[in-house]
Coordinates of C-alpha atoms in Angstrom, one line a residue:
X1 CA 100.0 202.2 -35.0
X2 CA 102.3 200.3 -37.1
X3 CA 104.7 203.3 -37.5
X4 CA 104.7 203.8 -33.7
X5 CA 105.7 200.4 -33.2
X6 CA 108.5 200.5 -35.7
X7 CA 109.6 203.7 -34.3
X8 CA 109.6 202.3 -30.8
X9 CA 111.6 199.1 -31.8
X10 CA 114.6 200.3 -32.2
X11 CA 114.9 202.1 -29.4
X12 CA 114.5 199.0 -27.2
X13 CA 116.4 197.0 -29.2
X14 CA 120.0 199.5 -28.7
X15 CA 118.8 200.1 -24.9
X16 CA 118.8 196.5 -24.6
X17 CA 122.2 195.9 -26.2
X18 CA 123.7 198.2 -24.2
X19 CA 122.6 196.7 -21.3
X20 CA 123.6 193.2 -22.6
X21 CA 127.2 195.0 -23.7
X22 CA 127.4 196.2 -20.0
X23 CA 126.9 192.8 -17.8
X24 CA 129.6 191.1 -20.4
X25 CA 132.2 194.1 -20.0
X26 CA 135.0 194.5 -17.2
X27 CA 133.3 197.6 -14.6
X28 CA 136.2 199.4 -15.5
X29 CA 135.4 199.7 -19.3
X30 CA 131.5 199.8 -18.9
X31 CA 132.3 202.8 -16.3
X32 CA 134.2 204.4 -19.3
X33 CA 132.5 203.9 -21.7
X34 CA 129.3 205.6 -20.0
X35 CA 131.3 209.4 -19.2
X36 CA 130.7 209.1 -23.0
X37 CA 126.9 210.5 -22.6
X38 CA 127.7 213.9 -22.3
X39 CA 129.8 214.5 -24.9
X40 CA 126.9 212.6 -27.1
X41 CA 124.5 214.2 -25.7
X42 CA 126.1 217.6 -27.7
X43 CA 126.5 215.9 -30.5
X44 CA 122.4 215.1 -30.5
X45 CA 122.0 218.1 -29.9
X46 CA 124.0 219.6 -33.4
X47 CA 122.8 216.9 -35.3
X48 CA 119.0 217.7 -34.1
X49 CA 120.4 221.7 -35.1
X50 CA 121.2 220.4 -38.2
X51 CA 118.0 218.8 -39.1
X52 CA 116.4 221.9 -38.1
X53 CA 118.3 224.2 -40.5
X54 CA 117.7 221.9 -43.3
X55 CA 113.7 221.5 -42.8
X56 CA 113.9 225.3 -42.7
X57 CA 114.8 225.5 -46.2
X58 CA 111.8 223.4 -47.4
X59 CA 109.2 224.8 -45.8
X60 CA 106.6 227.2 -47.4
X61 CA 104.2 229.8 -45.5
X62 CA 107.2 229.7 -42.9
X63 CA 105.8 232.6 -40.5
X64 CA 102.9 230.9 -40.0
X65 CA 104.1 227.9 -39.7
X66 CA 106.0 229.0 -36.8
X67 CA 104.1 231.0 -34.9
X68 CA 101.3 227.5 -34.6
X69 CA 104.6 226.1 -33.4
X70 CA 105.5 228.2 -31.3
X71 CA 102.1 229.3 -29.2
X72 CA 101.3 225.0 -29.1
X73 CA 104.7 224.2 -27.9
X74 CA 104.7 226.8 -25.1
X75 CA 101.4 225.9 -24.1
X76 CA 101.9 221.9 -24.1
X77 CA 105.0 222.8 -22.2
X78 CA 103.6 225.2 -19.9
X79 CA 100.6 223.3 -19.2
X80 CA 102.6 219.8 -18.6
X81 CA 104.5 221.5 -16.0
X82 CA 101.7 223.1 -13.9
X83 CA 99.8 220.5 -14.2
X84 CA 102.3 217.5 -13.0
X85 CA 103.5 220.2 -10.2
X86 CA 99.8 220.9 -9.0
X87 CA 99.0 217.5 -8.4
X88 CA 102.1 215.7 -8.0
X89 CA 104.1 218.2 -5.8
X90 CA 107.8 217.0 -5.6
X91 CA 109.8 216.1 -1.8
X92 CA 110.2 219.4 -0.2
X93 CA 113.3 221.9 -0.7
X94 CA 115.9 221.2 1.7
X95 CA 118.7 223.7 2.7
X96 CA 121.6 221.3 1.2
X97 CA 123.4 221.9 -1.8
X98 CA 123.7 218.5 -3.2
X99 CA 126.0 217.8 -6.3
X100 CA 123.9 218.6 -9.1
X101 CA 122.5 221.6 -7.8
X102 CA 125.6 223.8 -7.9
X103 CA 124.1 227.3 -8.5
X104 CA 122.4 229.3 -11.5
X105 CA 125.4 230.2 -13.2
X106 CA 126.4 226.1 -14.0
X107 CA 122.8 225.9 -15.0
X108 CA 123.2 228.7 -17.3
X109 CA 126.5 227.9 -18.8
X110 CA 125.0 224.0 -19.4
X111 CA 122.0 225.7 -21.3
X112 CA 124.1 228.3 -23.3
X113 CA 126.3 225.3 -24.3
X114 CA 123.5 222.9 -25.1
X115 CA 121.6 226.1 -27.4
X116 CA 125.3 226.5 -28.9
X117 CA 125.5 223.2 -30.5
X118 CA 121.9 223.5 -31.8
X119 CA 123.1 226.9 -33.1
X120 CA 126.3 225.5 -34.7
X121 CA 124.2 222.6 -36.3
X122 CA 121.6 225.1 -38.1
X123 CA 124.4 227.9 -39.1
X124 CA 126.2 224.9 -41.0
X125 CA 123.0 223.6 -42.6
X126 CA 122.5 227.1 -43.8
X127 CA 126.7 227.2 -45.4
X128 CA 126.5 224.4 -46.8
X129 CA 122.6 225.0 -48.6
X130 CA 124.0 228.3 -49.6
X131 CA 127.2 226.4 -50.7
X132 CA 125.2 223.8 -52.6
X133 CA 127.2 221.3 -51.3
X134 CA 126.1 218.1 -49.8
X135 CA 124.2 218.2 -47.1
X136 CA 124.7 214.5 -46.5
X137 CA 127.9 214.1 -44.8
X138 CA 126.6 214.6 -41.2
X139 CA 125.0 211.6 -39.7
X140 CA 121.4 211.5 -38.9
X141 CA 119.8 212.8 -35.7
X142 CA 119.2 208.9 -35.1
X143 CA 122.8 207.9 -35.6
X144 CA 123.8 209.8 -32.8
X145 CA 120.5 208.7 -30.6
X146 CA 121.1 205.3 -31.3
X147 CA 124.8 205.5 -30.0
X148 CA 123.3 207.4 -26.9
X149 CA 120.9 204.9 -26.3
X150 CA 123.7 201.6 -26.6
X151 CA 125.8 203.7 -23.8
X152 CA 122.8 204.4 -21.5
X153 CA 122.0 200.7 -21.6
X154 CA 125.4 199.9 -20.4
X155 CA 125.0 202.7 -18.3
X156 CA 121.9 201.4 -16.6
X157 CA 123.6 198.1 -16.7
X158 CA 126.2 199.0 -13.9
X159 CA 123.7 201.1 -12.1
X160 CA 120.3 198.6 -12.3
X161 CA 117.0 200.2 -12.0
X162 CA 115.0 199.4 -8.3
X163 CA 111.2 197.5 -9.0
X164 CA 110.5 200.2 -6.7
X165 CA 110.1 202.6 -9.1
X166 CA 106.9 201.1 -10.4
X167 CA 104.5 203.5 -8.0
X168 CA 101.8 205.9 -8.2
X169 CA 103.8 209.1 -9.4
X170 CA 105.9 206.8 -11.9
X171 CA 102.5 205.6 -13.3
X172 CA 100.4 209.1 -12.7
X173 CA 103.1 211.4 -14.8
X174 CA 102.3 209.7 -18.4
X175 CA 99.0 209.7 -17.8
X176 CA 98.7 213.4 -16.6
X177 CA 101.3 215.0 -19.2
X178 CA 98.8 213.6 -22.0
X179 CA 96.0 215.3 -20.2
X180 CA 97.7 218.4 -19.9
X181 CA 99.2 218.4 -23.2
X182 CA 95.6 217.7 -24.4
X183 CA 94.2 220.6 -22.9
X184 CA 96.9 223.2 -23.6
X185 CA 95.9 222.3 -27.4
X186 CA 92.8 222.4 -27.0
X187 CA 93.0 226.2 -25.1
X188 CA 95.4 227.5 -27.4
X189 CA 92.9 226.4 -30.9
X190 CA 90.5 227.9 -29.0
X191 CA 92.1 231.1 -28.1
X192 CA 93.8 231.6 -32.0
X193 CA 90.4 230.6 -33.5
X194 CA 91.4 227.4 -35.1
X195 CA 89.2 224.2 -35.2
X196 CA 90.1 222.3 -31.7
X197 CA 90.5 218.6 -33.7
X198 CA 93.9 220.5 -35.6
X199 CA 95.0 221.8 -31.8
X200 CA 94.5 218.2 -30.4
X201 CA 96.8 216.9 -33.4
X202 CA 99.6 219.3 -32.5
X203 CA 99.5 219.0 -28.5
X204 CA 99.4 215.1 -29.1
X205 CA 102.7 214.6 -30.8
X206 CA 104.2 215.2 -26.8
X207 CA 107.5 216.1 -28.7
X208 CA 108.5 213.0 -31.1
X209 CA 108.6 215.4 -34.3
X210 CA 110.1 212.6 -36.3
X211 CA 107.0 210.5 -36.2
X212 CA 104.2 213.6 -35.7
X213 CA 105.5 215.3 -39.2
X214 CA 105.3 212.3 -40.7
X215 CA 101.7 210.7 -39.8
X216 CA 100.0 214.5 -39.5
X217 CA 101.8 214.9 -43.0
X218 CA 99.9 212.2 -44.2
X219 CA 96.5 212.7 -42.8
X220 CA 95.9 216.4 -43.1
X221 CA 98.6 217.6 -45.7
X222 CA 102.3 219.5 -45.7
X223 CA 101.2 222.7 -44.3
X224 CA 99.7 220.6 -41.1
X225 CA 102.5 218.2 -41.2
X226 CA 105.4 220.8 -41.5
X227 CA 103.5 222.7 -37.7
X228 CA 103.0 219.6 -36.2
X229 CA 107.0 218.7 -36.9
X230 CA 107.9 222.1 -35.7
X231 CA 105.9 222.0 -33.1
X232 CA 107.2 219.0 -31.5
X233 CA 110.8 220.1 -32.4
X234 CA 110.3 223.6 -30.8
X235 CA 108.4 221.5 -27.5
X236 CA 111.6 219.5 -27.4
X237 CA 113.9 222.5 -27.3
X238 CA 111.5 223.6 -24.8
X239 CA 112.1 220.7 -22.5
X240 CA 116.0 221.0 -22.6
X241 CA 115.7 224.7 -21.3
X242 CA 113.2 223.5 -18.4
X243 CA 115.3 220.8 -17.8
X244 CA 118.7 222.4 -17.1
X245 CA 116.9 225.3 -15.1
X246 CA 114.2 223.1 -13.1
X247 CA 115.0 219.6 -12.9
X248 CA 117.1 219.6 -10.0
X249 CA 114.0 221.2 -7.4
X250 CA 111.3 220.0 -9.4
X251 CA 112.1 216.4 -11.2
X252 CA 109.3 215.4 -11.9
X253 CA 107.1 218.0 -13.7
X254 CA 110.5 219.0 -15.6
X255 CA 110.3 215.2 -17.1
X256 CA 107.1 215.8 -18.1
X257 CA 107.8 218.6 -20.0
X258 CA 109.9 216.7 -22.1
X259 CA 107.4 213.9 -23.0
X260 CA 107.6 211.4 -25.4
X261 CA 111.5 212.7 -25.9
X262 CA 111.9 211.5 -22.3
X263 CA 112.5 208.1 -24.2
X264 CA 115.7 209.1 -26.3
X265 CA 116.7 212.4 -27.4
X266 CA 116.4 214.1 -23.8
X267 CA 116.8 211.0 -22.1
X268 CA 120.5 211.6 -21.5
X269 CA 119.9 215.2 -20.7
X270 CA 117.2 213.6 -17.8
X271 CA 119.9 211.4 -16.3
X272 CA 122.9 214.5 -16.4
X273 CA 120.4 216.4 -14.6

């Protein structure tokens, strides 16, 4: 508990800067200074790329490693979003193109650009580990989050939230993504024959690798630590993809997808959408 708490402080703490920084700022410059999410939001997205290449080097029993990841992430993913768009179906389709849905092909370009960075950040973890240089001189995935967050607290600043949001789907869509994510795990340690306590642990880190690696690390060990991390890294990957493709006709299952990352890393990503 005390980890999550320190993890969560920060976060709240640059949110709410930014949205101090943004009612003392001139319009103008707050309006500026908030274009900036996009181009951070590719820079997350390397520095996340980089992390990845980088925990690649370290970890043993790789192929197994990644194929937990991989069959946990898909089914917390899948599971999140059929569940959230059963039984909270989204306003009906309407025939109007509005301006964020402009056509498959943006959708795809966004996504191919978005992989790209990720791409870019693990190919130069990998030069620069075969290089044996250091690997030091990019920032940290939370640099770049932190930023983010300061410049979607101004953002929110000029563009204050409604109380209105604070109804039954708002408060329903936590509450079902950790049901669903629950019982993907649990389906999936059933189905691959593992004990069903190790598939709760990796469906219940809902994306937030940097925390789930560490607190699964120390309870159950590296091997169990270095799935769970993947897990949530590959789930937040996941969410990105569903994100570009989905979140324009179905908003609110494609945030669920992205679950506990809603908060920061794809939180940027949400609002673009």
């Amino acid at each position: 508990m005390k980890e999550l708490l320190l993890s969560l402080l920060p976060i709240c703490l640059y949110l709410l800067l930014g949205v101090i920084t943004g009612k003392v700022l001139p319009r103008s410059m707050s309006s500026r200074l908030a274009r900036l999410i996009t181009p951070f939001v590719w820079l997350l997205l390397f520095a996340i790329g980089y992390k990845f290449g980088l925990q690649l080097e370290n970890l043993q029993n790789l192929t197994e490693i990644l194929g937990i990841a991989l069959a946990f992430s898909l089914s917390t993913t899948i599971f999140s979003f059929l569940g959230l768009w059963l039984v909270l179906p989204g306003p009906k389709k309407t025939e109007e193109k509005t301006e964020s849905d402009l056509g498959i092909m943006h959708v795809i370009k966004e996504c191919s650009l978005a992989f790209a960075f990720v791409l870019a950040g693990i190919v130069l973890a990998k030069l620069l580990l075969l290089a044996g240089t250091n690997t030091q001189i990019i920032p940290s995935v939370d640099v770049f989050l932190y930023i983010l967050l300061f410049i979607i607290g101004i953002d929110l600043a000029i563009a204050p939230l409604s109380l209105k949001f604070l109804q039954f789907r708002t408060i329903a869509t936590p509450i079902l993504v950790i049901l669903c994510s629950l019982a993907g795990g649990a389906v999936t340690a059933w189905l691959m024959g593992m004990d069903i306590r190790h598939g709760l642990v990796f469906s219940s880190g809902f994306g937030w690798f940097s925390l789930s690696g560490v607190l699964v690390t120390a309870r159950l060990g590296e091997f169990y630590g270095a799935a769970a991390l993947m897990t949530d890294l590959f789930r937040e990957l996941l969410s990105i993809i569903v994100l570009f493709f989905f979140a324009t006709r179905y908003p609110v299952p494609s945030i669920g997808t992205a679950g506990a990352t809603a908060m920061d890393t794809t939180l940027p990503i949400i609002k673009k959408s």
